[in-house]
Backbone as numpy.savetxt, mean C-alpha at the origin, in Angstrom:
# Nx Ny Nz CAx CAy CAz Cx Cy Cz
-6.78 -5.96 -12.47 -7.30 -6.71 -10.54 -6.77 -5.88 -9.81
-4.62 -5.95 -10.24 -3.57 -6.42 -9.46 -3.01 -5.29 -8.71
-3.33 -4.06 -10.38 -3.22 -2.57 -9.71 -3.95 -2.30 -8.21
-5.32 -2.54 -9.12 -6.38 -2.72 -7.11 -5.38 -2.96 -5.67
-4.60 -3.79 -5.77 -4.45 -4.32 -4.42 -2.86 -4.41 -4.42
-2.33 -3.32 -5.84 -1.23 -2.44 -5.42 -1.22 -0.72 -4.24
-3.02 0.16 -4.79 -3.69 0.76 -4.54 -4.29 0.70 -3.04
-4.42 0.11 -2.69 -4.20 -1.03 -1.75 -3.87 -0.63 -0.36
-3.22 -1.08 -0.15 -0.95 -1.99 0.16 -0.70 -0.77 0.19
-0.87 0.69 -0.92 0.85 1.79 -0.36 -0.26 1.95 0.12
-1.23 2.26 0.68 -1.39 3.19 1.77 -1.09 3.75 3.14
-0.49 4.71 3.42 0.90 4.94 4.56 0.32 5.72 5.47
0.22 5.16 6.39 0.35 6.41 7.93 0.56 6.96 8.91
1.02 8.18 8.28 2.41 9.26 7.82 2.49 9.44 9.36
1.38 8.16 10.88 2.36 8.55 12.49 3.46 8.21 12.05
3.62 7.32 11.45 5.48 6.48 10.87 5.35 6.43 10.12
7.18 6.17 9.62 7.27 5.99 8.24 7.47 4.27 8.14
6.01 3.82 7.07 6.36 2.20 7.20 7.07 1.54 6.18
6.50 0.40 6.04 6.87 -0.24 4.33 6.60 0.65 3.66
6.61 0.34 2.46 6.65 0.27 0.78 4.68 -0.09 0.70
4.65 -1.67 1.20 3.06 -1.92 0.00 2.38 -2.42 1.81
3.76 -2.50 3.16 2.28 -4.49 4.14 2.48 -2.16 4.97
0.92 -2.23 4.75 0.23 -1.12 5.57 -0.01 -1.63 7.83
0.50 -0.60 8.15 0.67 -0.84 8.46 -1.04 -0.55 10.14
-1.48 -1.52 11.01 -2.09 -2.20 11.23 -2.99 0.19 12.25
-1.85 0.78 12.71 -2.08 2.28 13.17 -3.13 3.28 12.59
-3.98 3.96 13.32 -4.28 4.84 12.24 -3.76 6.21 12.74
-3.92 7.38 12.32 -3.70 8.36 12.41 -5.00 9.23 14.16
-3.94 9.49 14.46 -4.34 10.59 15.84 -5.67 11.01 15.09
-6.50 11.19 15.81 -7.54 12.48 15.63 -6.80 14.06 14.91
-6.90 14.41 14.09 -6.41 15.83 13.76 -5.22 15.98 13.12
-4.23 14.57 12.59 -3.29 14.58 11.85 -3.60 14.28 10.89
-3.56 15.43 10.17 -3.34 14.37 8.54 -2.11 14.06 7.61
-1.79 13.40 6.30 -0.40 13.82 5.77 -1.34 14.07 4.22
-0.55 14.54 3.12 -0.06 14.31 2.23 1.11 14.14 1.04
0.85 13.20 -0.72 2.17 13.36 -0.72 2.34 11.86 -2.31
3.30 12.03 -3.04 3.77 11.68 -4.18 3.90 10.14 -3.30
3.22 9.04 -4.09 4.44 8.38 -5.08 4.33 7.55 -5.89
5.24 6.88 -6.26 5.60 7.03 -7.52 6.90 5.63 -7.81
5.37 4.15 -7.89 6.25 3.86 -8.65 6.94 3.07 -9.88
7.79 2.90 -10.28 8.17 2.55 -11.45 8.54 1.01 -11.89
7.17 -0.08 -13.42 6.86 -0.28 -13.45 9.42 -1.04 -15.15
10.33 -1.53 -14.04 11.11 -1.62 -15.16 10.61 -2.79 -16.05
10.66 -3.35 -17.15 9.87 -4.82 -16.99 11.56 -5.52 -17.67
12.02 -6.57 -18.04 13.43 -6.57 -18.36 12.84 -8.56 -20.06
11.71 -8.45 -19.94 11.34 -8.69 -20.93 11.22 -8.33 -21.99
10.87 -8.28 -23.58 10.36 -7.84 -24.05 8.95 -8.07 -24.60
8.14 -8.64 -23.30 6.31 -7.66 -23.84 6.52 -6.90 -23.93
6.82 -7.16 -22.55 6.32 -6.00 -22.00 6.88 -4.09 -21.04
6.04 -3.35 -21.37 7.32 -1.96 -21.41 7.36 -0.95 -20.59
7.74 -0.54 -20.11 7.98 0.71 -18.69 6.37 1.00 -18.71
6.40 1.47 -17.64 4.96 2.47 -17.26 5.37 2.81 -15.79
4.67 3.79 -15.18 4.78 4.96 -14.13 3.84 4.89 -13.71
3.45 4.85 -12.24 2.19 4.84 -11.89 2.17 6.31 -10.31
2.01 7.08 -10.92 1.85 7.82 -9.71 0.69 7.96 -9.34
0.75 8.83 -7.72 -0.92 9.27 -6.73 0.10 9.78 -5.98
-1.85 10.08 -5.54 -1.47 11.81 -4.87 -2.09 11.09 -3.69
-1.61 10.88 -2.28 -2.17 10.30 -1.66 -2.38 11.61 -0.54
-3.95 11.22 0.36 -3.87 12.06 1.38 -4.47 11.58 2.22
-4.33 11.50 4.21 -5.26 11.00 4.56 -5.32 11.99 5.79
-7.02 11.51 7.03 -6.82 12.58 8.13 -7.43 10.95 8.83
-6.92 11.94 10.02 -6.88 10.75 11.22 -9.22 11.66 12.12
-9.51 10.83 11.38 -11.68 11.43 11.95 -11.58 11.08 13.59
-11.00 10.33 14.95 -11.51 9.45 16.03 -9.82 9.04 16.13
-10.09 8.18 17.69 -8.78 7.46 18.02 -8.90 6.53 17.32
-9.28 5.80 16.89 -9.82 4.10 16.45 -10.41 4.38 15.46
-10.19 6.05 14.39 -10.71 6.22 12.97 -10.23 6.83 12.44
-9.89 6.08 10.47 -9.78 7.99 9.77 -9.97 6.96 8.29
-8.87 8.43 7.73 -10.11 8.17 5.94 -9.22 8.38 5.15
-8.95 7.93 4.34 -7.69 8.28 3.30 -8.66 8.40 1.57
-7.69 9.15 0.98 -8.47 9.54 -1.01 -6.91 9.46 -1.03
-7.20 8.82 -2.37 -5.81 8.85 -3.58 -6.59 9.46 -4.49
-5.35 9.61 -5.73 -5.50 10.04 -7.30 -4.85 9.15 -7.53
-5.10 8.49 -8.40 -4.24 7.70 -9.28 -3.96 7.92 -11.02
-2.63 8.38 -11.52 -2.77 7.87 -13.02 -1.82 7.25 -13.11
-1.63 6.78 -14.89 -0.25 5.47 -15.85 0.12 6.12 -16.15
1.41 5.54 -17.10 1.87 6.93 -17.96 2.62 5.47 -18.66
2.52 4.93 -20.53 3.88 3.94 -20.16 3.89 4.48 -21.39
2.79 4.46 -22.61 3.23 5.13 -24.02 2.46 6.72 -24.27
1.03 6.60 -22.81 0.36 7.91 -23.57 0.02 7.68 -21.27
-0.54 9.15 -21.30 -1.43 9.02 -19.71 -2.22 8.69 -19.75
-3.29 8.58 -18.39 -4.38 7.87 -18.20 -4.17 8.80 -17.17
-5.90 9.38 -16.33 -6.29 8.69 -15.34 -6.61 7.63 -14.57
-6.41 6.94 -13.36 -6.87 5.47 -13.11 -8.43 5.81 -12.83
-7.56 5.98 -11.15 -8.93 5.04 -9.73 -8.46 6.59 -9.17
-9.88 7.34 -8.79 -10.30 7.48 -7.23 -10.25 6.90 -6.22
-9.55 6.24 -5.70 -9.84 5.49 -3.61 -10.56 6.53 -2.70
-11.25 5.66 -1.79 -12.15 6.25 -0.86 -11.07 5.45 -0.04
-11.36 5.33 1.58 -11.54 4.36 2.45 -11.01 5.09 4.09
-11.47 3.26 4.23 -11.99 4.45 6.13 -11.05 3.19 6.41
-11.30 3.07 7.71 -9.50 1.73 8.56 -10.28 1.83 10.26
-10.68 0.49 10.25 -11.62 1.39 12.27 -10.44 0.31 12.76
-9.67 0.80 13.55 -9.30 0.53 14.91 -9.49 -1.14 15.64
-9.56 -2.29 15.17 -11.16 -3.08 16.88 -10.17 -3.77 17.99
-8.26 -3.79 17.85 -7.81 -4.52 18.61 -6.71 -3.28 19.21
-6.33 -2.52 20.80 -5.31 -1.85 20.22 -4.97 -2.53 21.43
-4.29 -2.85 21.67 -2.38 -2.75 23.24 -1.51 -2.69 22.83
-0.50 -2.43 24.20 0.68 -2.11 23.50 1.17 -2.53 22.70
0.94 -3.56 22.38 1.81 -4.42 22.02 1.60 -4.69 20.15
0.30 -4.97 20.23 -0.82 -5.05 18.59 -1.76 -4.06 18.77
-1.90 -4.01 17.57 -3.11 -3.79 17.02 -3.01 -4.29 15.75
-5.18 -4.58 15.30 -6.01 -4.80 14.28 -6.50 -4.02 13.63
-7.44 -4.01 12.66 -7.96 -2.74 11.76 -8.70 -3.05 11.13
-9.44 -3.42 10.73 -9.93 -3.52 9.36 -9.70 -2.92 8.78
-10.06 -2.37 6.82 -10.80 -1.68 5.81 -11.75 -1.51 5.05
-12.10 -0.77 4.09 -12.64 -1.21 3.82 -12.03 0.72 2.51
-12.53 0.57 0.48 -12.49 0.19 0.54 -12.71 0.18 -1.44
-13.00 1.95 -2.06 -13.66 1.71 -2.22 -12.71 2.65 -3.90
-13.41 2.39 -5.53 -12.84 2.77 -5.81 -13.70 2.63 -7.21
-13.23 4.27 -7.87 -13.78 4.72 -8.23 -13.44 5.19 -9.81
-13.85 4.37 -10.51 -12.80 4.80 -11.97 -12.54 6.12 -12.65
-11.53 6.51 -13.20 -11.71 8.66 -13.97 -11.54 7.89 -15.55
-12.21 6.87 -15.80 -11.81 6.41 -17.35 -12.57 5.78 -18.18
-13.12 5.85 -19.12 -13.99 4.42 -19.89 -14.07 3.03 -19.48
-12.94 2.66 -19.71 -12.96 1.66 -19.37 -12.64 1.01 -17.70
-12.36 0.89 -17.20 -12.70 1.39 -15.79 -13.97 0.73 -15.00
-14.44 -0.22 -13.61 -15.23 -0.54 -12.97 -15.22 0.18 -11.82
-16.21 0.57 -10.94 -16.79 -0.20 -9.34 -15.54 -0.70 -8.61
-14.96 -0.64 -8.10 -14.73 -2.40 -7.41 -14.47 -1.86 -5.87
-14.64 -2.52 -5.34 -14.09 -2.54 -3.79 -13.39 -4.00 -3.04
-13.02 -3.31 -1.90 -11.59 -3.94 -1.29 -11.83 -3.97 0.03
-12.23 -4.61 0.97 -12.01 -5.47 1.96 -11.01 -5.90 2.61
-10.19 -5.29 3.88 -9.35 -6.22 4.09 -8.97 -6.16 5.80
-8.69 -6.60 5.98 -7.60 -6.53 7.29 -5.64 -6.77 8.12
-5.42 -5.79 8.82 -4.64 -5.55 8.61 -3.65 -5.65 9.86
-2.49 -6.52 10.50 -2.00 -6.31 12.07 -1.19 -5.51 12.28
-0.39 -5.42 13.03 0.57 -5.24 13.72 1.25 -5.44 14.94
2.46 -5.88 15.15 2.91 -6.50 16.93 4.56 -5.43 16.32
4.63 -4.68 18.04 5.62 -3.93 18.19 5.98 -4.48 18.96
7.77 -4.45 18.90 9.01 -5.61 20.23 9.43 -3.45 20.27
11.42 -4.09 21.62 11.26 -3.09 21.25 12.26 -1.69 19.93
12.51 -2.79 19.12 13.24 -2.76 17.78 13.21 -2.51 16.48
11.84 -3.80 16.40 11.19 -4.48 16.01 10.12 -4.56 16.17
9.15 -4.14 14.73 7.77 -4.48 13.78 7.20 -5.82 13.09
6.34 -6.12 13.34 6.25 -7.26 12.60 4.21 -7.00 12.35
4.40 -7.26 9.84 3.82 -6.90 10.20 2.55 -7.82 9.42
1.09 -7.46 9.49 0.56 -8.32 8.09 -1.07 -7.74 7.46
-1.00 -7.89 6.58 -2.23 -7.82 5.55 -2.72 -8.44 5.04
-4.48 -8.78 4.76 -5.15 -9.22 4.10 -6.12 -8.82 3.38
-6.13 -8.96 1.78 -7.29 -8.43 0.88 -8.24 -8.77 0.23
-8.64 -8.85 -0.27 -9.23 -8.35 -1.08 -10.93 -8.26 -1.94
-10.49 -8.35 -3.33 -10.91 -6.92 -4.16 -11.71 -7.56 -5.20
-12.61 -6.95 -5.62 -13.73 -7.71 -6.68 -13.68 -6.48 -7.16
-14.80 -6.63 -8.69 -15.28 -5.85 -9.26 -16.68 -6.23 -9.48
-17.73 -5.52 -10.53 -18.59 -5.88 -10.41 -19.33 -5.80 -12.04
-17.88 -7.22 -13.07 -17.65 -6.98 -13.90 -17.48 -8.89 -13.91
-18.49 -8.90 -12.52 -18.24 -10.92 -12.72 -16.98 -11.98 -13.04
-16.41 -10.54 -12.19 -15.15 -12.14 -11.59 -15.70 -12.26 -10.23
-14.86 -12.54 -10.19 -14.51 -14.25 -8.87 -13.71 -13.04 -7.91
-12.60 -12.11 -8.33 -11.94 -11.41 -7.71 -10.34 -12.15 -6.86
-9.71 -11.18 -6.50 -7.89 -12.15 -5.75 -8.89 -11.34 -4.55
-7.20 -12.10 -4.07 -6.53 -12.86 -2.70 -5.10 -11.60 -2.36
-5.01 -10.61 -1.00 -3.38 -9.93 -0.88 -3.57 -10.43 -0.44
-1.92 -11.29 0.40 -0.92 -11.63 1.47 -0.01 -11.04 1.90
0.43 -10.54 2.61 1.49 -9.89 2.48 1.82 -9.04 4.38
3.31 -9.47 4.69 3.96 -9.61 5.35 5.40 -8.19 5.58
5.46 -8.43 5.78 7.05 -7.51 6.82 6.81 -6.86 7.65
8.33 -7.66 8.49 9.19 -7.48 9.62 10.09 -6.19 9.19
10.46 -5.34 10.16 10.50 -3.76 10.15 11.61 -3.56 10.92
12.59 -3.77 10.53 13.99 -3.72 11.72 14.34 -1.93 12.59
14.51 -0.84 13.62 14.45 -0.36 13.33 16.19 -0.56 13.82
16.46 0.88 12.92 18.20 0.86 13.73 17.98 2.52 14.28
18.11 3.54 13.79 18.04 4.08 14.50 16.38 4.40 15.10
15.54 5.45 15.82 14.38 6.28 16.14 13.87 6.30 14.58
14.35 7.12 13.83 14.11 7.68 12.24 14.51 6.82 11.12
14.76 5.15 11.23 15.55 4.49 10.08 15.38 3.75 10.60
14.03 3.12 9.30 14.28 1.31 9.21 14.37 0.63 8.12
14.72 -0.68 8.62 14.81 -1.67 7.19 13.35 -2.36 7.20
13.16 -3.38 6.43 11.78 -3.99 5.84 12.34 -5.29 4.34
11.71 -6.27 4.85 11.45 -6.95 4.13 10.46 -7.02 3.80
9.81 -7.15 2.67 8.62 -7.61 2.16 8.27 -8.73 1.53
6.91 -9.58 1.91 6.30 -10.64 0.78 5.56 -10.82 0.55
4.90 -10.51 -0.54 3.76 -10.12 -1.14 3.49 -11.66 -2.20
2.29 -12.09 -1.96 1.57 -12.62 -2.34 0.40 -12.21 -3.30
-0.20 -12.21 -4.22 -1.54 -11.62 -4.86 -2.41 -13.41 -5.70
-2.87 -13.72 -5.15 -4.15 -14.99 -5.81 -5.26 -14.17 -6.63
-5.48 -14.76 -7.95 -6.69 -14.38 -8.30 -7.18 -15.59 -8.74
-8.26 -16.13 -8.15 -9.49 -16.85 -7.82 -9.78 -16.85 -9.15
-10.23 -16.11 -10.29 -10.27 -16.31 -11.98 -9.85 -17.83 -12.17
-8.43 -17.30 -11.99 -7.09 -17.89 -12.94 -6.94 -19.18 -12.53
-6.74 -19.06 -10.84 -6.68 -19.72 -9.51 -4.75 -19.39 -9.93
-4.68 -18.83 -10.00 -3.20 -18.29 -10.07 -2.67 -17.31 -10.04
-1.00 -16.97 -8.78 -0.63 -16.98 -7.74 0.73 -16.18 -8.40
1.08 -14.34 -7.64 2.31 -13.62 -8.42 2.92 -13.85 -6.68
4.20 -14.26 -6.55 5.07 -13.46 -5.41 5.36 -13.00 -5.81
6.31 -12.04 -5.54 6.83 -10.02 -4.79 7.58 -10.62 -3.96
8.81 -9.64 -3.81 10.04 -10.17 -2.45 10.02 -8.23 -2.36
9.99 -7.72 -1.76 10.58 -5.64 -2.13 10.86 -5.93 -0.77
12.57 -5.86 -0.76 13.28 -5.07 0.85 13.78 -3.04 0.23
14.09 -2.73 1.63 12.76 -1.19 0.88 13.85 -0.54 2.71
13.85 0.90 2.95 14.60 1.62 3.55 13.38 2.17 4.39
12.96 2.65 5.62 11.31 3.61 5.98 12.83 5.09 6.83
11.94 6.22 6.28 13.34 7.25 6.55 13.00 8.01 7.66
12.15 8.36 8.01 11.68 10.07 9.17 13.08 10.94 9.62
13.31 12.08 9.23 14.35 13.20 9.65 13.39 13.78 10.35
11.82 14.32 10.12 11.18 14.58 11.02 9.61 14.52 11.26
9.73 15.17 12.44 8.35 14.46 12.60 7.20 15.26 11.68
7.59 15.17 10.40 6.56 15.45 9.90 6.68 15.60 8.65
8.18 14.27 8.31 8.45 14.35 7.12 8.95 12.35 6.80
7.90 12.31 5.70 8.26 10.86 6.20 9.19 10.38 4.91
9.72 9.32 4.03 10.61 8.82 3.38 10.21 7.48 2.85
9.67 6.52 2.47 10.39 4.92 2.10 11.09 4.66 0.30
11.29 3.84 0.66 11.59 2.87 -1.23 12.17 2.09 -0.62
11.71 1.89 -1.92 12.84 -0.24 -1.92 12.40 -0.19 -3.19
11.67 -2.11 -4.12 12.29 -1.83 -5.13 11.63 -3.86 -5.28
10.75 -4.10 -5.23 9.78 -5.35 -6.46 10.33 -6.34 -7.10
10.67 -7.26 -6.31 10.81 -8.38 -7.32 10.32 -9.07 -7.36
9.78 -9.71 -8.60 8.77 -11.14 -8.86 9.98 -12.60 -9.08
9.11 -13.24 -8.24 10.24 -14.90 -8.51 10.54 -15.47 -9.75
9.48 -14.59 -10.98 9.85 -15.31 -11.82 10.73 -14.38 -13.28
11.49 -12.93 -11.99 12.71 -12.33 -12.36 12.02 -11.61 -13.76
10.48 -11.36 -13.87 10.12 -10.68 -15.32 9.85 -8.74 -15.18
10.24 -8.37 -14.44 10.32 -7.09 -14.03 10.96 -6.95 -13.11
10.89 -5.14 -12.51 11.97 -4.91 -11.77 11.40 -3.46 -11.17
10.83 -3.49 -9.92 9.83 -2.70 -9.73 10.37 -1.61 -8.20
10.54 0.15 -9.25 11.89 0.56 -7.94 10.58 1.58 -7.11
9.82 2.70 -6.73 9.26 3.55 -5.40 10.06 4.28 -5.24
9.22 5.35 -5.02 9.80 6.18 -4.12 8.36 6.80 -3.56
8.36 7.18 -2.41 7.11 7.67 -1.72 7.87 8.75 -0.70
6.89 9.31 -0.81 7.08 11.06 -0.40 6.53 11.69 0.88
6.28 11.75 2.23 4.93 12.02 2.75 5.12 13.19 4.32
4.71 14.45 3.92 3.86 15.92 4.75 3.42 15.32 6.28
3.68 15.48 7.25 2.22 14.57 7.52 1.95 16.97 8.79
1.02 16.29 8.82 0.04 17.69 9.54 -1.16 17.66 10.68
């Protein structure tokens, strides 16, 4: 289930260079789109786990001033290569002011292998903007149709813009399983860079509190 949250939270609106996981609440402008790969890697620090790569191909398009759509194709490689999920996401901006944006999202995950299950993921995102500082927060719920109670995810990310095209951020991620009554905490420092109007790059490294693994990742998006 945790991978479902990763798919939700890594969706990026390339109107600006976003943090790596925490999604900004601003929808894409009408008739603006983006596409590109996002490649996180999980490096185990214990003998129980193996190295894995979860490449994803993202594409999004602005439908109206308050609504956009996103598609994502995900795969996985640890010892073999497998396809994961096809995600379809809709995002609608409920509140839009000069300093605050609040949006709702709804995700449908269609499994591309025989072991997967159709999953749903509603959520809420908020972004508050100041001259050089932006604050982002996401709350998501995800569940499938196999009897699971689901999971919650809460992410926050202060983002400080050193220049118009370059920012630093520090994400705090909490994933909570309703079935196991268990929480996972991760810290993600990273940088975003937007060298041109059509190119957005984000990189970060996830560090869990139990120090069981490291998760470096790179995302590169082209907008049009």
